[in-house]
Amino acid sequence: MRFLGSLHIAVAILLLTIGVGLYADIRNEQMHEQNLRIQTGLERMVRLNQSLTSVMSTAVIEKNSLRAASYNSLHTKLEATMQEVQALTQHMTLAGEILALRDEQRALRAQESQVFVHMRDEQWDTAYKALLGGDYVMALKIYEINSESAVGALTIELANIARQQAQLRQVTLLLRLAAVVLLLWAGWRYSRRLQAELAEQVRLRGEVTAANEALEEKVRLRTAELQAANSQLETLSTTDGLTGLANRRRFDKYWAEEWQRALRQATPLAVIMMDVDHFKTYNDHYGHQQGDDCLRRVGEVLRATVRRAGELAARYGGEEFVVVMPGASLTQAQETAESILAAIRAEQMPHASSPVASVVTISLGVAAGTPSPAGDRAHMLNEADVALYDAKHQGRNRVVLSCQG
């Protein structure tokens, strides 16, 4: 379509002119800033040179070399300023004049070095003639005149650049106006086409609306079915199929969430790790079916014992179980662990092959604390696991607290 081609051309012109205009504005601002820095540097050079001459003159007139003690620091500042101005003007036509100024300045410093020699030898009359004689004064005047000329040349050069930037902005403005006119024409043509297509769109919209309503109803019914299936799947994916407790996946997620909550709220958190004593020999003696029944009864005990809001009992793996107790201190976690231990004993599940007792028993390790940003949730689990190992080492069928609690 011709009007679409015109639209693309107009947009391209607008983007191009906006880019050129921004470049011109940025360049103008940079040149203005550079101008200020160069002018400041030139003025500082003149002042420092005058200060050097004044220091030398005062020392010679008063015949006191101590009055020239600040000469070296002033000279260092002058050299640094000259280097800065030279760097700022290296791409300008002014660069040659700055180099000439630097050569003249070095010639002045060379003459001043001779004056220093005479001062050191206390040849004050000779120093006076060398400093205030015709050659030095003439060189100083030429340097000052050339400095003023450099400032004038800088002003002229920047004025020319500013004029070029202004012309560039005028050209971009005209191009923008042309692009706007082209956009208006293309927009008018496009609106006519839209009006022609509007009636057809209204007709199609009615058909689409009817089809969408039917489709939305089907989607709603299907979504409800999927949500129910997902909810059931989520429950199955986080539940241990044998004991009905939360599985390891659910525990890992819950433990991470509760650790972060306790960290934010600075509240205590406790964990109990437990293991059925000599479960392998139980399986070997009674068979795996009876072993599964044993684990189910342990799960029932945990569900009946761990009932506070927020607490979670989970099967950690094999015959290992774990309980998460948000907000619980070490003492409270110990009490819960003792209750679980007593409840398992009260089940009186026979365990003829156990060297610990004639019934099924468990060993429990308890760890608790208030999480800190420098802490690690895996470390607290490890503390509970170490306490569980200590319980087994001490003879099993008992609760052992973490020494770090």
JSON list of N, CA, C and O in Angstrom, two decimals, residues 114-144:
[
{"chain": "A", "resi": 114, "resn": "GLN", "atom": "N", "xyz": [67.81, 30.61, 35.53]},
{"chain": "A", "resi": 114, "resn": "GLN", "atom": "CA", "xyz": [69.06, 31.37, 35.62]},
{"chain": "A", "resi": 114, "resn": "GLN", "atom": "C", "xyz": [69.02, 32.35, 36.78]},
{"chain": "A", "resi": 114, "resn": "GLN", "atom": "O", "xyz": [70.01, 32.55, 37.49]},
{"chain": "A", "resi": 115, "resn": "VAL", "atom": "N", "xyz": [67.87, 32.95, 36.99]},
{"chain": "A", "resi": 115, "resn": "VAL", "atom": "CA", "xyz": [67.72, 33.87, 38.12]},
{"chain": "A", "resi": 115, "resn": "VAL", "atom": "C", "xyz": [67.95, 33.12, 39.43]},
{"chain": "A", "resi": 115, "resn": "VAL", "atom": "O", "xyz": [68.60, 33.64, 40.35]},
{"chain": "A", "resi": 116, "resn": "PHE", "atom": "N", "xyz": [67.42, 31.88, 39.52]},
{"chain": "A", "resi": 116, "resn": "PHE", "atom": "CA", "xyz": [67.63, 31.08, 40.72]},
{"chain": "A", "resi": 116, "resn": "PHE", "atom": "C", "xyz": [69.12, 30.83, 40.97]},
{"chain": "A", "resi": 116, "resn": "PHE", "atom": "O", "xyz": [69.59, 30.83, 42.10]},
{"chain": "A", "resi": 117, "resn": "VAL", "atom": "N", "xyz": [69.85, 30.58, 39.88]},
{"chain": "A", "resi": 117, "resn": "VAL", "atom": "CA", "xyz": [71.30, 30.37, 40.02]},
{"chain": "A", "resi": 117, "resn": "VAL", "atom": "C", "xyz": [71.97, 31.59, 40.61]},
{"chain": "A", "resi": 117, "resn": "VAL", "atom": "O", "xyz": [72.79, 31.50, 41.55]},
{"chain": "A", "resi": 118, "resn": "HIS", "atom": "N", "xyz": [71.61, 32.78, 40.09]},
{"chain": "A", "resi": 118, "resn": "HIS", "atom": "CA", "xyz": [72.19, 34.03, 40.62]},
{"chain": "A", "resi": 118, "resn": "HIS", "atom": "C", "xyz": [71.78, 34.25, 42.06]},
{"chain": "A", "resi": 118, "resn": "HIS", "atom": "O", "xyz": [72.59, 34.71, 42.89]},
{"chain": "A", "resi": 119, "resn": "MET", "atom": "N", "xyz": [70.52, 33.92, 42.40]},
{"chain": "A", "resi": 119, "resn": "MET", "atom": "CA", "xyz": [70.07, 34.09, 43.78]},
{"chain": "A", "resi": 119, "resn": "MET", "atom": "C", "xyz": [70.83, 33.16, 44.72]},
{"chain": "A", "resi": 119, "resn": "MET", "atom": "O", "xyz": [71.19, 33.54, 45.83]},
{"chain": "A", "resi": 120, "resn": "ARG", "atom": "N", "xyz": [71.06, 31.92, 44.26]},
{"chain": "A", "resi": 120, "resn": "ARG", "atom": "CA", "xyz": [71.79, 30.98, 45.10]},
{"chain": "A", "resi": 120, "resn": "ARG", "atom": "C", "xyz": [73.22, 31.44, 45.36]},
{"chain": "A", "resi": 120, "resn": "ARG", "atom": "O", "xyz": [73.80, 31.22, 46.43]},
{"chain": "A", "resi": 121, "resn": "ASP", "atom": "N", "xyz": [73.80, 32.11, 44.33]},
{"chain": "A", "resi": 121, "resn": "ASP", "atom": "CA", "xyz": [75.16, 32.65, 44.49]},
{"chain": "A", "resi": 121, "resn": "ASP", "atom": "C", "xyz": [75.15, 34.04, 45.11]},
{"chain": "A", "resi": 121, "resn": "ASP", "atom": "O", "xyz": [76.23, 34.68, 45.21]},
{"chain": "A", "resi": 122, "resn": "GLU", "atom": "N", "xyz": [73.94, 34.52, 45.50]},
{"chain": "A", "resi": 122, "resn": "GLU", "atom": "CA", "xyz": [73.76, 35.84, 46.10]},
{"chain": "A", "resi": 122, "resn": "GLU", "atom": "C", "xyz": [74.26, 36.95, 45.18]},
{"chain": "A", "resi": 122, "resn": "GLU", "atom": "O", "xyz": [74.76, 37.99, 45.63]},
{"chain": "A", "resi": 123, "resn": "GLN", "atom": "N", "xyz": [74.14, 36.75, 43.90]},
{"chain": "A", "resi": 123, "resn": "GLN", "atom": "CA", "xyz": [74.44, 37.80, 42.91]},
{"chain": "A", "resi": 123, "resn": "GLN", "atom": "C", "xyz": [73.14, 38.54, 42.61]},
{"chain": "A", "resi": 123, "resn": "GLN", "atom": "O", "xyz": [72.51, 38.37, 41.58]},
{"chain": "A", "resi": 124, "resn": "TRP", "atom": "N", "xyz": [72.72, 39.33, 43.55]},
{"chain": "A", "resi": 124, "resn": "TRP", "atom": "CA", "xyz": [71.39, 39.94, 43.50]},
{"chain": "A", "resi": 124, "resn": "TRP", "atom": "C", "xyz": [71.26, 40.95, 42.35]},
{"chain": "A", "resi": 124, "resn": "TRP", "atom": "O", "xyz": [70.21, 41.03, 41.72]},
{"chain": "A", "resi": 125, "resn": "ASP", "atom": "N", "xyz": [72.31, 41.70, 42.08]},
{"chain": "A", "resi": 125, "resn": "ASP", "atom": "CA", "xyz": [72.22, 42.69, 40.98]},
{"chain": "A", "resi": 125, "resn": "ASP", "atom": "C", "xyz": [72.06, 41.97, 39.65]},
{"chain": "A", "resi": 125, "resn": "ASP", "atom": "O", "xyz": [71.26, 42.38, 38.80]},
{"chain": "A", "resi": 126, "resn": "THR", "atom": "N", "xyz": [72.86, 40.90, 39.48]},
{"chain": "A", "resi": 126, "resn": "THR", "atom": "CA", "xyz": [72.74, 40.13, 38.23]},
{"chain": "A", "resi": 126, "resn": "THR", "atom": "C", "xyz": [71.35, 39.49, 38.11]},
{"chain": "A", "resi": 126, "resn": "THR", "atom": "O", "xyz": [70.75, 39.47, 37.04]},
{"chain": "A", "resi": 127, "resn": "ALA", "atom": "N", "xyz": [70.85, 38.96, 39.24]},
{"chain": "A", "resi": 127, "resn": "ALA", "atom": "CA", "xyz": [69.51, 38.37, 39.23]},
{"chain": "A", "resi": 127, "resn": "ALA", "atom": "C", "xyz": [68.46, 39.42, 38.88]},
{"chain": "A", "resi": 127, "resn": "ALA", "atom": "O", "xyz": [67.51, 39.14, 38.15]},
{"chain": "A", "resi": 128, "resn": "TYR", "atom": "N", "xyz": [68.65, 40.63, 39.44]},
{"chain": "A", "resi": 128, "resn": "TYR", "atom": "CA", "xyz": [67.70, 41.71, 39.16]},
{"chain": "A", "resi": 128, "resn": "TYR", "atom": "C", "xyz": [67.67, 42.05, 37.68]},
{"chain": "A", "resi": 128, "resn": "TYR", "atom": "O", "xyz": [66.62, 42.20, 37.06]},
{"chain": "A", "resi": 129, "resn": "LYS", "atom": "N", "xyz": [68.85, 42.16, 37.08]},
{"chain": "A", "resi": 129, "resn": "LYS", "atom": "CA", "xyz": [68.92, 42.50, 35.67]},
{"chain": "A", "resi": 129, "resn": "LYS", "atom": "C", "xyz": [68.33, 41.37, 34.80]},
{"chain": "A", "resi": 129, "resn": "LYS", "atom": "O", "xyz": [67.65, 41.63, 33.81]},
{"chain": "A", "resi": 130, "resn": "ALA", "atom": "N", "xyz": [68.63, 40.11, 35.18]},
{"chain": "A", "resi": 130, "resn": "ALA", "atom": "CA", "xyz": [68.11, 38.99, 34.39]},
{"chain": "A", "resi": 130, "resn": "ALA", "atom": "C", "xyz": [66.59, 38.89, 34.46]},
{"chain": "A", "resi": 130, "resn": "ALA", "atom": "O", "xyz": [65.94, 38.51, 33.49]},
{"chain": "A", "resi": 131, "resn": "LEU", "atom": "N", "xyz": [66.03, 39.22, 35.63]},
{"chain": "A", "resi": 131, "resn": "LEU", "atom": "CA", "xyz": [64.58, 39.09, 35.82]},
{"chain": "A", "resi": 131, "resn": "LEU", "atom": "C", "xyz": [63.82, 40.27, 35.26]},
{"chain": "A", "resi": 131, "resn": "LEU", "atom": "O", "xyz": [62.78, 40.11, 34.60]},
{"chain": "A", "resi": 132, "resn": "LEU", "atom": "N", "xyz": [64.31, 41.46, 35.56]},
{"chain": "A", "resi": 132, "resn": "LEU", "atom": "CA", "xyz": [63.57, 42.67, 35.17]},
{"chain": "A", "resi": 132, "resn": "LEU", "atom": "C", "xyz": [64.18, 43.34, 33.95]},
{"chain": "A", "resi": 132, "resn": "LEU", "atom": "O", "xyz": [63.82, 44.47, 33.61]},
{"chain": "A", "resi": 133, "resn": "GLY", "atom": "N", "xyz": [65.11, 42.64, 33.33]},
{"chain": "A", "resi": 133, "resn": "GLY", "atom": "CA", "xyz": [65.70, 43.19, 32.13]},
{"chain": "A", "resi": 133, "resn": "GLY", "atom": "C", "xyz": [64.76, 43.09, 30.95]},
{"chain": "A", "resi": 133, "resn": "GLY", "atom": "O", "xyz": [63.68, 42.51, 31.01]},
{"chain": "A", "resi": 134, "resn": "GLY", "atom": "N", "xyz": [65.21, 43.57, 29.83]},
{"chain": "A", "resi": 134, "resn": "GLY", "atom": "CA", "xyz": [64.34, 43.67, 28.65]},
{"chain": "A", "resi": 134, "resn": "GLY", "atom": "C", "xyz": [63.89, 42.34, 28.10]},
{"chain": "A", "resi": 134, "resn": "GLY", "atom": "O", "xyz": [62.73, 42.18, 27.74]},
{"chain": "A", "resi": 135, "resn": "ASP", "atom": "N", "xyz": [64.78, 41.33, 28.03]},
{"chain": "A", "resi": 135, "resn": "ASP", "atom": "CA", "xyz": [64.41, 40.06, 27.40]},
{"chain": "A", "resi": 135, "resn": "ASP", "atom": "C", "xyz": [63.31, 39.33, 28.17]},
{"chain": "A", "resi": 135, "resn": "ASP", "atom": "O", "xyz": [62.34, 38.85, 27.58]},
{"chain": "A", "resi": 136, "resn": "TYR", "atom": "N", "xyz": [63.48, 39.26, 29.47]},
{"chain": "A", "resi": 136, "resn": "TYR", "atom": "CA", "xyz": [62.47, 38.53, 30.26]},
{"chain": "A", "resi": 136, "resn": "TYR", "atom": "C", "xyz": [61.13, 39.25, 30.25]},
{"chain": "A", "resi": 136, "resn": "TYR", "atom": "O", "xyz": [60.08, 38.63, 30.07]},
{"chain": "A", "resi": 137, "resn": "VAL", "atom": "N", "xyz": [61.18, 40.57, 30.44]},
{"chain": "A", "resi": 137, "resn": "VAL", "atom": "CA", "xyz": [59.92, 41.34, 30.45]},
{"chain": "A", "resi": 137, "resn": "VAL", "atom": "C", "xyz": [59.23, 41.26, 29.11]},
{"chain": "A", "resi": 137, "resn": "VAL", "atom": "O", "xyz": [58.00, 41.11, 29.01]},
{"chain": "A", "resi": 138, "resn": "MET", "atom": "N", "xyz": [60.04, 41.33, 28.03]},
{"chain": "A", "resi": 138, "resn": "MET", "atom": "CA", "xyz": [59.45, 41.26, 26.69]},
{"chain": "A", "resi": 138, "resn": "MET", "atom": "C", "xyz": [58.80, 39.88, 26.47]},
{"chain": "A", "resi": 138, "resn": "MET", "atom": "O", "xyz": [57.69, 39.78, 25.95]},
{"chain": "A", "resi": 139, "resn": "ALA", "atom": "N", "xyz": [59.52, 38.80, 26.88]},
{"chain": "A", "resi": 139, "resn": "ALA", "atom": "CA", "xyz": [58.96, 37.45, 26.72]},
{"chain": "A", "resi": 139, "resn": "ALA", "atom": "C", "xyz": [57.67, 37.29, 27.52]},
{"chain": "A", "resi": 139, "resn": "ALA", "atom": "O", "xyz": [56.72, 36.64, 27.10]},
{"chain": "A", "resi": 140, "resn": "LEU", "atom": "N", "xyz": [57.66, 37.90, 28.73]},
{"chain": "A", "resi": 140, "resn": "LEU", "atom": "CA", "xyz": [56.46, 37.83, 29.56]},
{"chain": "A", "resi": 140, "resn": "LEU", "atom": "C", "xyz": [55.29, 38.54, 28.90]},
{"chain": "A", "resi": 140, "resn": "LEU", "atom": "O", "xyz": [54.15, 38.06, 28.91]},
{"chain": "A", "resi": 141, "resn": "LYS", "atom": "N", "xyz": [55.53, 39.70, 28.33]},
{"chain": "A", "resi": 141, "resn": "LYS", "atom": "CA", "xyz": [54.47, 40.45, 27.65]},
{"chain": "A", "resi": 141, "resn": "LYS", "atom": "C", "xyz": [53.93, 39.66, 26.45]},
{"chain": "A", "resi": 141, "resn": "LYS", "atom": "O", "xyz": [52.72, 39.59, 26.23]},
{"chain": "A", "resi": 142, "resn": "ILE", "atom": "N", "xyz": [54.87, 39.08, 25.69]},
{"chain": "A", "resi": 142, "resn": "ILE", "atom": "CA", "xyz": [54.43, 38.29, 24.52]},
{"chain": "A", "resi": 142, "resn": "ILE", "atom": "C", "xyz": [53.58, 37.11, 24.96]},
{"chain": "A", "resi": 142, "resn": "ILE", "atom": "O", "xyz": [52.55, 36.79, 24.35]},
{"chain": "A", "resi": 143, "resn": "TYR", "atom": "N", "xyz": [53.97, 36.47, 26.05]},
{"chain": "A", "resi": 143, "resn": "TYR", "atom": "CA", "xyz": [53.21, 35.34, 26.56]},
{"chain": "A", "resi": 143, "resn": "TYR", "atom": "C", "xyz": [51.79, 35.76, 26.95]},
{"chain": "A", "resi": 143, "resn": "TYR", "atom": "O", "xyz": [50.82, 35.08, 26.64]},
{"chain": "A", "resi": 144, "resn": "GLU", "atom": "N", "xyz": [51.68, 36.91, 27.63]},
{"chain": "A", "resi": 144, "resn": "GLU", "atom": "CA", "xyz": [50.35, 37.39, 28.05]},
{"chain": "A", "resi": 144, "resn": "GLU", "atom": "C", "xyz": [49.50, 37.75, 26.85]},
{"chain": "A", "resi": 144, "resn": "GLU", "atom": "O", "xyz": [48.30, 37.46, 26.80]}
]
